[in-house]
Structure formats: C-alpha cells, structure tokens
CSV table of C-alpha atoms in Angstrom, one decimal:
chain,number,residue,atom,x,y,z
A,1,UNK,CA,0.0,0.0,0.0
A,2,UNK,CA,1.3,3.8,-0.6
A,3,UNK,CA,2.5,5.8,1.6
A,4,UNK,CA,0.7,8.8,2.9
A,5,UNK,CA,2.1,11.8,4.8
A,6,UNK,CA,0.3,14.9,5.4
A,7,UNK,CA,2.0,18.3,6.8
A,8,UNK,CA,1.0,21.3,7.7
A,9,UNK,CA,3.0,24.7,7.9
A,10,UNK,CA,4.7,27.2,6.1
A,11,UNK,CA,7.6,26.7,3.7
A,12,UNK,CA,11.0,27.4,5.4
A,13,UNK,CA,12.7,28.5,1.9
A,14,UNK,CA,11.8,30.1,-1.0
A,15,UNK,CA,9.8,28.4,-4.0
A,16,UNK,CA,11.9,26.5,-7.3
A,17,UNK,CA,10.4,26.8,-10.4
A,18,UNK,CA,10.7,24.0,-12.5
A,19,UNK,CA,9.5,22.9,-16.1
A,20,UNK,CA,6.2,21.4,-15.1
A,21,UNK,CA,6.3,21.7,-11.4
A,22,UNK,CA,7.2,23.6,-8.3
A,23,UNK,CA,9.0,22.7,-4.9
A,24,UNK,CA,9.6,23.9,-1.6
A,25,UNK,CA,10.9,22.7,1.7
A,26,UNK,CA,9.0,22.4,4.9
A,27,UNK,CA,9.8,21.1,8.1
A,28,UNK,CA,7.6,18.5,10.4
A,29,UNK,CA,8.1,18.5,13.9
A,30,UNK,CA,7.5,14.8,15.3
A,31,UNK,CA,5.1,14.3,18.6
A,32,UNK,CA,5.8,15.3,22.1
A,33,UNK,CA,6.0,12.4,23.4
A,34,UNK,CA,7.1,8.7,22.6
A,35,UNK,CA,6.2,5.3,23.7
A,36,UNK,CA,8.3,3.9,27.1
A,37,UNK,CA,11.7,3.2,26.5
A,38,UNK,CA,11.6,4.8,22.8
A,39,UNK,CA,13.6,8.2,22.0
A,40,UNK,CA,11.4,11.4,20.7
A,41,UNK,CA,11.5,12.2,17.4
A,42,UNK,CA,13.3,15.2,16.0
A,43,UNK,CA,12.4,17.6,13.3
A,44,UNK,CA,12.1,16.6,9.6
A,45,UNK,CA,13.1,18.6,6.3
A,46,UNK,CA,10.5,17.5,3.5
A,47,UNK,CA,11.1,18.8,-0.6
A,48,UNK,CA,7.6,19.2,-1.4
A,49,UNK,CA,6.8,18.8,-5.3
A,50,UNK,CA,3.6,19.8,-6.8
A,51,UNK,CA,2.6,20.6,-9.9
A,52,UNK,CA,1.9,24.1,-11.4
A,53,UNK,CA,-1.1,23.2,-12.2
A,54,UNK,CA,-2.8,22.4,-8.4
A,55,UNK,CA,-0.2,25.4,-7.3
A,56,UNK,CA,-1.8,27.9,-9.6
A,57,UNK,CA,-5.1,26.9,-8.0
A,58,UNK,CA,-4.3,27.9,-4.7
A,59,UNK,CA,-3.4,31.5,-5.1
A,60,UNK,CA,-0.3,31.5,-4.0
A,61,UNK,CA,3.3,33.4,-4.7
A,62,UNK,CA,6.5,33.6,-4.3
A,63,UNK,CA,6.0,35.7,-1.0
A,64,UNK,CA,3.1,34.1,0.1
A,65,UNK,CA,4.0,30.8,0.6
A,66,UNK,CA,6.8,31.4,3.2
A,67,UNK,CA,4.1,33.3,5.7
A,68,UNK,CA,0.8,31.2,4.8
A,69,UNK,CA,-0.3,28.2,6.6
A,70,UNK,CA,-0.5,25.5,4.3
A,71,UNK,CA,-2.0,21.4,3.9
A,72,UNK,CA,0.1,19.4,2.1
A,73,UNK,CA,-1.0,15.5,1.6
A,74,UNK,CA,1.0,13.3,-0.7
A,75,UNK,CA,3.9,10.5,-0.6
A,76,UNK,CA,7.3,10.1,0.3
A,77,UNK,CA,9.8,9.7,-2.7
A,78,UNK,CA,13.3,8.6,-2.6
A,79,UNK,CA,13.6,9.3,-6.5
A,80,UNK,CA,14.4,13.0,-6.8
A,81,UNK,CA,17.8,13.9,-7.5
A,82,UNK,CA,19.4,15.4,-5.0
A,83,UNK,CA,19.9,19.1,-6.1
A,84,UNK,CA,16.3,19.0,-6.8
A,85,UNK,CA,15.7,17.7,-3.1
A,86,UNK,CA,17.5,19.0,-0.3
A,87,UNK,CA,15.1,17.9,1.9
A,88,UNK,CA,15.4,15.0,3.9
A,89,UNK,CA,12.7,13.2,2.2
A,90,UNK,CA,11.3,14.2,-1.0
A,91,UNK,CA,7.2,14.3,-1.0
A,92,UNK,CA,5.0,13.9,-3.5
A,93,UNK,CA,2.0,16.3,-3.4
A,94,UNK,CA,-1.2,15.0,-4.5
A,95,UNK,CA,-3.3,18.0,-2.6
A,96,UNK,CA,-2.5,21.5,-1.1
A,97,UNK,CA,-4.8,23.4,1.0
A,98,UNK,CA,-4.1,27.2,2.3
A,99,UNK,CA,-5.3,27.0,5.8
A,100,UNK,CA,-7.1,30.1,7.6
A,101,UNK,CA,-4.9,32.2,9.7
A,102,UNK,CA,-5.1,32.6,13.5
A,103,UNK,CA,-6.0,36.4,13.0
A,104,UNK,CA,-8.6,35.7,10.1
A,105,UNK,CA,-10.0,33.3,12.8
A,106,UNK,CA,-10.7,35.4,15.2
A,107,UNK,CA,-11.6,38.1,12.6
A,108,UNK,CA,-14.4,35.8,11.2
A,109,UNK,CA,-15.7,34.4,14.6
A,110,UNK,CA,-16.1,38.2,16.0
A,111,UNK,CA,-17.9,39.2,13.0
A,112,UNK,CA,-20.5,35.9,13.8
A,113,UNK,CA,-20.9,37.0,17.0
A,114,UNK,CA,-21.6,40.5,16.5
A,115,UNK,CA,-24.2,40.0,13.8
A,116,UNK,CA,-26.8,38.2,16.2
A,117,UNK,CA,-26.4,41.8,18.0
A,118,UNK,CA,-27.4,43.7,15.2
A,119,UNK,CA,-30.1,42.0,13.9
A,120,UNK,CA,-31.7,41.7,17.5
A,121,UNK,CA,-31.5,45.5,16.9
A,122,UNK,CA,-32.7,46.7,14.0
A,123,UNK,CA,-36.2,46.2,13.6
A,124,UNK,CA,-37.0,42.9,11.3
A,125,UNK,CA,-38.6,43.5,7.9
A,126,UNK,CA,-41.6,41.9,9.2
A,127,UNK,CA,-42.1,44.0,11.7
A,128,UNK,CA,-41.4,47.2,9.7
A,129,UNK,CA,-44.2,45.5,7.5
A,130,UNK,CA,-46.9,45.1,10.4
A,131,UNK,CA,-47.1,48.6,11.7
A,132,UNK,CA,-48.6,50.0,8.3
A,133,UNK,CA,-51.2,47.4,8.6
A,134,UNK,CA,-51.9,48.3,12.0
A,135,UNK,CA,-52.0,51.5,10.9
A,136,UNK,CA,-54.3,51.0,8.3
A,137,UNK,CA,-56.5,49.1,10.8
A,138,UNK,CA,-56.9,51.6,12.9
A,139,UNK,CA,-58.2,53.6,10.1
A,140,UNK,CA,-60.5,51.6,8.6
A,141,UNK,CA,-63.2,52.1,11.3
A,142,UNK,CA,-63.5,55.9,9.8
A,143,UNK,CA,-63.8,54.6,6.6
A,144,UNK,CA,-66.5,52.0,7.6
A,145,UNK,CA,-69.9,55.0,7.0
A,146,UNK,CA,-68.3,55.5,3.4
A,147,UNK,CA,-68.4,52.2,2.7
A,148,UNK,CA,-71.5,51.1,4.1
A,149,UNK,CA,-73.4,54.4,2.6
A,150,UNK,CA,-72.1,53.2,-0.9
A,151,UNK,CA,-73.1,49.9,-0.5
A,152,UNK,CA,-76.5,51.6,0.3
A,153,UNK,CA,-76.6,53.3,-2.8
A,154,UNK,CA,-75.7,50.4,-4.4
A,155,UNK,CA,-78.7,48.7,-3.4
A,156,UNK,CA,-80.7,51.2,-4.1
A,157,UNK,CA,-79.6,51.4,-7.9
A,158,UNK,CA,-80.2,47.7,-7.9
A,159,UNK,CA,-83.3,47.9,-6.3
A,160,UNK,CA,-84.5,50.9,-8.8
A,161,UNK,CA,-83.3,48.6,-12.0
A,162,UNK,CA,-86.0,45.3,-10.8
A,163,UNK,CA,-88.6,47.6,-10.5
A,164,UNK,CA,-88.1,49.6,-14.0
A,165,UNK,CA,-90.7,47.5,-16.1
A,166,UNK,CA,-88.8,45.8,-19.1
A,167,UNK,CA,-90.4,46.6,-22.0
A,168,UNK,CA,-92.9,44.1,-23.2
A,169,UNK,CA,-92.7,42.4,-27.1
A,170,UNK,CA,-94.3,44.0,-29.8
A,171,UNK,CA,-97.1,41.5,-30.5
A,172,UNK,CA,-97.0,40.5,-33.8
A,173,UNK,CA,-99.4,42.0,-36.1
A,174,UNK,CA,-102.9,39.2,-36.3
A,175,UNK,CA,-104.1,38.8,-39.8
A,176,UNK,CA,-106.5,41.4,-40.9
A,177,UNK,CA,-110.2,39.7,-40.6
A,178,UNK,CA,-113.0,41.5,-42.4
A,179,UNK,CA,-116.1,42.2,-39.9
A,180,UNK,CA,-119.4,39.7,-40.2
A,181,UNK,CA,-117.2,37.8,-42.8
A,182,UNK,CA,-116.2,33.3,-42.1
A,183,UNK,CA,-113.1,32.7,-40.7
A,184,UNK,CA,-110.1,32.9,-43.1
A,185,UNK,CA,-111.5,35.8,-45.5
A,186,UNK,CA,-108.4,37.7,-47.1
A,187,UNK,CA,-110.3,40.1,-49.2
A,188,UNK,CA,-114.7,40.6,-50.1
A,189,UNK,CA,-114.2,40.3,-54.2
A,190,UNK,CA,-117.0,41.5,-56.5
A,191,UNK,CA,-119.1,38.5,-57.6
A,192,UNK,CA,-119.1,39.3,-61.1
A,193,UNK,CA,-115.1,39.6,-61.0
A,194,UNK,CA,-114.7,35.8,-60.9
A,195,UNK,CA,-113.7,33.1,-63.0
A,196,UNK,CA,-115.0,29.7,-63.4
A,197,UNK,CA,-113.8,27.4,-65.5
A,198,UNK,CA,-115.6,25.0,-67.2
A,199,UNK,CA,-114.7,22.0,-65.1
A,200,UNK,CA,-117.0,23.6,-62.4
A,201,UNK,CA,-119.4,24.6,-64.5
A,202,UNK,CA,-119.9,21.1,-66.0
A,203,UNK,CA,-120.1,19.9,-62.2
A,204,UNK,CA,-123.7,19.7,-59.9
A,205,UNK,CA,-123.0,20.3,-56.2
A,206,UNK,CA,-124.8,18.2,-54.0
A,207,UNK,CA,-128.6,19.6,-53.9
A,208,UNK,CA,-129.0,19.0,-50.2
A,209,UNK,CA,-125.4,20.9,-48.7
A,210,UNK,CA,-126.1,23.4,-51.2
A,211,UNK,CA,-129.6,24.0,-49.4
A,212,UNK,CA,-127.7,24.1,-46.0
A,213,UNK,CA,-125.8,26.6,-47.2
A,214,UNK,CA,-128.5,29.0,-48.7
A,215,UNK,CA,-130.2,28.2,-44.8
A,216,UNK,CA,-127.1,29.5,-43.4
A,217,UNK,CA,-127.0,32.7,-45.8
A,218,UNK,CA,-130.4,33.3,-44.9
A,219,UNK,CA,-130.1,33.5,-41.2
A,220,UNK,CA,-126.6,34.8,-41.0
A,221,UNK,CA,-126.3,37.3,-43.9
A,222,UNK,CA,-122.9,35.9,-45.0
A,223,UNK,CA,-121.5,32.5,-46.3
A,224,UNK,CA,-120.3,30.0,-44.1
A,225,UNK,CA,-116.7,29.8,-45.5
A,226,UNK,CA,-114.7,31.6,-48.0
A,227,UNK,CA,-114.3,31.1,-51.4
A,228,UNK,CA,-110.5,30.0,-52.7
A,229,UNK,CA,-109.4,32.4,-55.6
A,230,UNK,CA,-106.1,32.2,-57.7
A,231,UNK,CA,-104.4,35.6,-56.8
A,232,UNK,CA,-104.2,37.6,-60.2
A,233,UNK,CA,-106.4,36.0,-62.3
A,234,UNK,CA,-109.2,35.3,-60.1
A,235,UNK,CA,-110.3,31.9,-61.6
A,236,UNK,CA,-111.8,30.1,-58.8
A,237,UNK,CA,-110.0,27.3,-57.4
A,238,UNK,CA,-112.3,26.1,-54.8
A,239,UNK,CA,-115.5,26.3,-53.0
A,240,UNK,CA,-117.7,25.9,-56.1
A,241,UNK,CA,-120.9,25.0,-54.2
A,242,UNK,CA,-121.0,28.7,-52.2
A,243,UNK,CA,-120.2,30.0,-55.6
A,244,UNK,CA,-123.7,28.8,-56.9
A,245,UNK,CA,-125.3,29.9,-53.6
A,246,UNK,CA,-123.6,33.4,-53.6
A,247,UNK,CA,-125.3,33.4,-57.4
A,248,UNK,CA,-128.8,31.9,-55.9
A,249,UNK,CA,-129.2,34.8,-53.3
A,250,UNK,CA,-127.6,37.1,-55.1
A,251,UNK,CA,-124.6,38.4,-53.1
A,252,UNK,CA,-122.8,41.3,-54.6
A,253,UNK,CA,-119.1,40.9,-53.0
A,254,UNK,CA,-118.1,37.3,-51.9
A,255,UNK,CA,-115.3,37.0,-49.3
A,256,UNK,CA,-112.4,35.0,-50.6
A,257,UNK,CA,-109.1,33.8,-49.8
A,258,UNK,CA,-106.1,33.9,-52.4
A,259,UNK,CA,-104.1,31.1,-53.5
A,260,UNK,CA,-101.0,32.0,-54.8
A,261,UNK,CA,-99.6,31.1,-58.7
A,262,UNK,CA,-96.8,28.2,-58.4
C-alpha cells in the first residue's frame, strides 16, 4: 500500500520553479511524546513537489508561501535527484490546501458573534411591514360609514333597476279579418269579378249541402266559408258549391281567400 504523509506549515525556503512543477521545503516536527523506552523524534526537512497546475489553483506566490499556513498530503519519494531535493525526504504532493490564519480566525468568529447583536437590533422587515397594517386598521373604522353608505346606494340602484318594467314584445301584427265575414277571409271580391272554368261549370253540387248553405246565408247574412281564388287571375280554385249559392241569393261581394300562382 502507498505511503501517505500529510503536513501542515509554512515553507522554510523560497519556491523552485521547474519545467512542469514547483518545490519547496517544509519542516515536520515529530510528537511530544514517545512510547516507554523509545527516544522522541526530532524535526524533519521535507522537498515538497507539486505541480503548477494544483499550485496555480491555490493563489499562492512567491512571497506568500513562506508566511501562509499551508496542507500538504502526498507521498514520500526517494527518487528525486538530489539538487532538486535537499530535503530529507522528497514528498509527493497530490493536494495543497491554504489553511485560515489565527488572525482571520478570530476576525471571522467576532464578526458571527456580532451580527446576532445587530439584527436583535434593528427592527426585522416583518415588523417594519406590520405597523402599516396596524396603521391602516386603525383607520379603517373611519372609513366603515363610506363604505356602508355606498353599499346603500348600491342597493338602491339595484333595487330601482328590478322595479323599471322591461319593455314588453311587440305582439306581432294578427291577420287582418273583415267584420261579419267566415273565418279565413283575405279580401270581399265582386261576384261578377270571378272566373270559373268549365270543369265547375260542368259539375252539380250536392242539392242537399247546397240547401244548407243557402239556410245559413239566410239567417246569418254571410256565407259560411270563404271562397279560394287564384291571386291575379281570379279563376276560382275552390269552393264551387258557395259560388252557386252566392249566385242563388244574389250576393254582390263574396269574401275569398287567395291562392297564390306556383
């Protein structure tokens, strides 16, 4: 399995540029303490390589890199040449982090600490938000008679517009019916004025309803139906029988309904 070291510090000399990389020397101080009967370890020099790549990501120079607190995790190498690696032990950096400093600690965690202060001070949004409302409550009650006194007029409008009467439908005009005349009659039409042709004439209506009819004329003054004229030409079309009768008693104008030409 590989190796894995991980340090944390600044570098202790200034950065090498190389063609794809960078390097650096840092220095590891071992724990304070050892197991029984074992001696403490003593500082250790490390080369650390990275590539410019990672480096570039972090931000850092030149400068930068000898004050800032950095994370370096990688492996050990023992395959560096040695001008390259003055170091005690070359490393191999597969990740570098720049770690906060002390001062930008404390910086940041009196900054959190003051900002619960200052919003349990300045009024909250919300409650800038509620007292207009309240405000507007409180007013409302004056407006109340306005709007209840419009709302009355309202209804009265309302009120005013079911009573109007709506205007009732023309009735459509009822066919124009000639007084004393049978049901139906469109026009009384001189007796004299009308054609028969000679399929009627050649024709004897029943002697007996022909009778009835002259009965009716007699107590009535008019015929009992109309006769059935072809508008324009005034040939009779039907209603021979009263034809004879209105001849019989002698009536001047006979009512009549017109048939229209096809």
């Amino acid at each position: 399995m590989p190796h894995k070291i991980t340090l944390t510090g600044s570098a202790t000399g200034p950065l090498r540029e190389y063609d794809r990389y960078v390097a650096f020397d840092m220095r590891e101080k071992g724990s304070p303490s050892a197991p029984k009967g074992l001696k403490k370890s003593t500082f250790i020099s490390y080369t650390v390589f990275v590539s410019k790549k990672a480096f570039n990501k972090t931000g850092l120079t030149k400068k930068s890199i000898m004050h800032e607190k950095i994370l370096i995790q990688g492996e050990p190498t023992l395959d560096i040449p040695i001008d390259e690696c003055p170091g005690e032990v070359g490393m191999i950096c597969f990740q570098i982090t720049v770690l906060p400093n002390k001062n930008d600690k404390e910086k940041n965690e009196s900054d959190t600490k003051k900002e619960p202060t200052q919003e349990a001070s300045a009024p909250s949004q919300a409650q800038k938000n509620t007292e207009p409302t309240k405000q507007a409550e409180e007013q409302a009650p004056v407006s109340q008679p306005v709007a209840k006194e419009e709302k009355k007029n309202a209804e009265t409008v309302q009120t005013e517009a079911k009573e109007t009467p709506v205007k009732e439908k023309k009735a459509e005009p009822k066919p124009k019916t000639l007084p004393n005349q049978p049901k139906g009659t469109q026009d009384l039409l001189s007796f004299d004025d009308i054609i028969v042709s000679e399929a009627f004439l050649n024709t004897r209506p029943n002697p007996e309803k022909t009778q009835k009819v002259i009965d009716f004329v007699k107590r009535t003054g008019r015929l009992d139906e109309p006769l059935t004229i072809e508008k324009g030409s005034n040939v009779l079309k039907d209603g021979y029988r009263r034809y004879v009768v209105a001849k019989t008693v002698k009536i001047d104008k006979v009512p009549v309904m017109y048939e229209y030409q096809k």
